[in-house]
XYZ file of C-alpha atoms in Angstrom:
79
model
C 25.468 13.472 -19.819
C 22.555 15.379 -21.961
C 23.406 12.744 -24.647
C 22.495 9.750 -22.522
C 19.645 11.228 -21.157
C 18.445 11.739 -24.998
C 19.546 8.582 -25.842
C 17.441 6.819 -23.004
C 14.634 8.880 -23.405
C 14.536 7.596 -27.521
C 14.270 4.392 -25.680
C 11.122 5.414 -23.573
C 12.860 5.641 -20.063
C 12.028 8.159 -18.277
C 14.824 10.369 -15.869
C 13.480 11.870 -12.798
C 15.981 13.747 -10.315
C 15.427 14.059 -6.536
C 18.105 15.855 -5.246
C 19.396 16.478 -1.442
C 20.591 20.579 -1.728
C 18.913 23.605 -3.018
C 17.203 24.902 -6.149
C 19.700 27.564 -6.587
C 22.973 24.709 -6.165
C 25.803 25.190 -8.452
C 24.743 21.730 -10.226
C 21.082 22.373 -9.798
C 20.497 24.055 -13.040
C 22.278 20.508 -14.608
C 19.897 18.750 -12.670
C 16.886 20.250 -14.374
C 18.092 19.868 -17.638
C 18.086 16.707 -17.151
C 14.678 16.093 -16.029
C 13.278 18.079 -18.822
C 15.511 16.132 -21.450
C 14.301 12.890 -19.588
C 10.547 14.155 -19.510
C 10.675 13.352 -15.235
C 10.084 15.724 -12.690
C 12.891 17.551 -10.754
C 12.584 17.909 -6.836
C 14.999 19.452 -4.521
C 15.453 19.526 -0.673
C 17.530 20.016 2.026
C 15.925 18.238 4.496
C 16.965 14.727 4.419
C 13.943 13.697 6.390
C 11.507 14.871 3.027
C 13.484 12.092 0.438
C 11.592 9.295 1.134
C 8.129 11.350 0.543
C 9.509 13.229 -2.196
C 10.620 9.011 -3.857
C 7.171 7.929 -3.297
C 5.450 10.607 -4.702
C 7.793 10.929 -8.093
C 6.866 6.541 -7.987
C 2.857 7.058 -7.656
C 3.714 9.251 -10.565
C 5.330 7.055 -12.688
C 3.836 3.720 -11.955
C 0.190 5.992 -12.848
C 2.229 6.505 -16.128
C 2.876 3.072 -16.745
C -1.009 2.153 -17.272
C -2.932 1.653 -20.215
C -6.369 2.995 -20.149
C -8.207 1.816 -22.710
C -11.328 -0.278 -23.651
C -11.523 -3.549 -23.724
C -13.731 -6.469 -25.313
C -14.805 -8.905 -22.576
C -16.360 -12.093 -23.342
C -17.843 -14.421 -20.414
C -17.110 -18.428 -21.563
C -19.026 -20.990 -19.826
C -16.728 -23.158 -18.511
């Protein structure tokens, strides 16, 4: 699994993990790898009722990622 998560991470995708359990979970250590080998954030719960917060909050993250802030010549054209 760590050598897809490299591979898609060459190709600029980024891997986030949201998990339903606990930090300390026999798989959660896996779990974090991953994020840091995908350069996403890693979030872990075990209330159910937190995932769609937790999804929203790692999307404001990576749609903020997604912009590109920098200047930009504007010309006004009569028309």
């Amino acid at each position: 699994a760590h050598s897809l998560v490299q591979e898609l991470s060459a190709r600029g995708v980024t891997l986030s993990v949201i998990a339903l359990g606990g930090a300390e979970d026999g798989d959660a250590e896996f779990l974090r790898e991953c994020a840091r080998l995908g350069g996403g954030g890693c979030w872990f719960t075990t209330r159910a009722e937190e995932l769609p917060q937790l999804f929203a909050r790692e999307a404001l993250v990576a749609s903020r990622a997604a912009y590109v802030a920098e200047t930009t010549a504007v010309r006004a054209r009569a028309e």
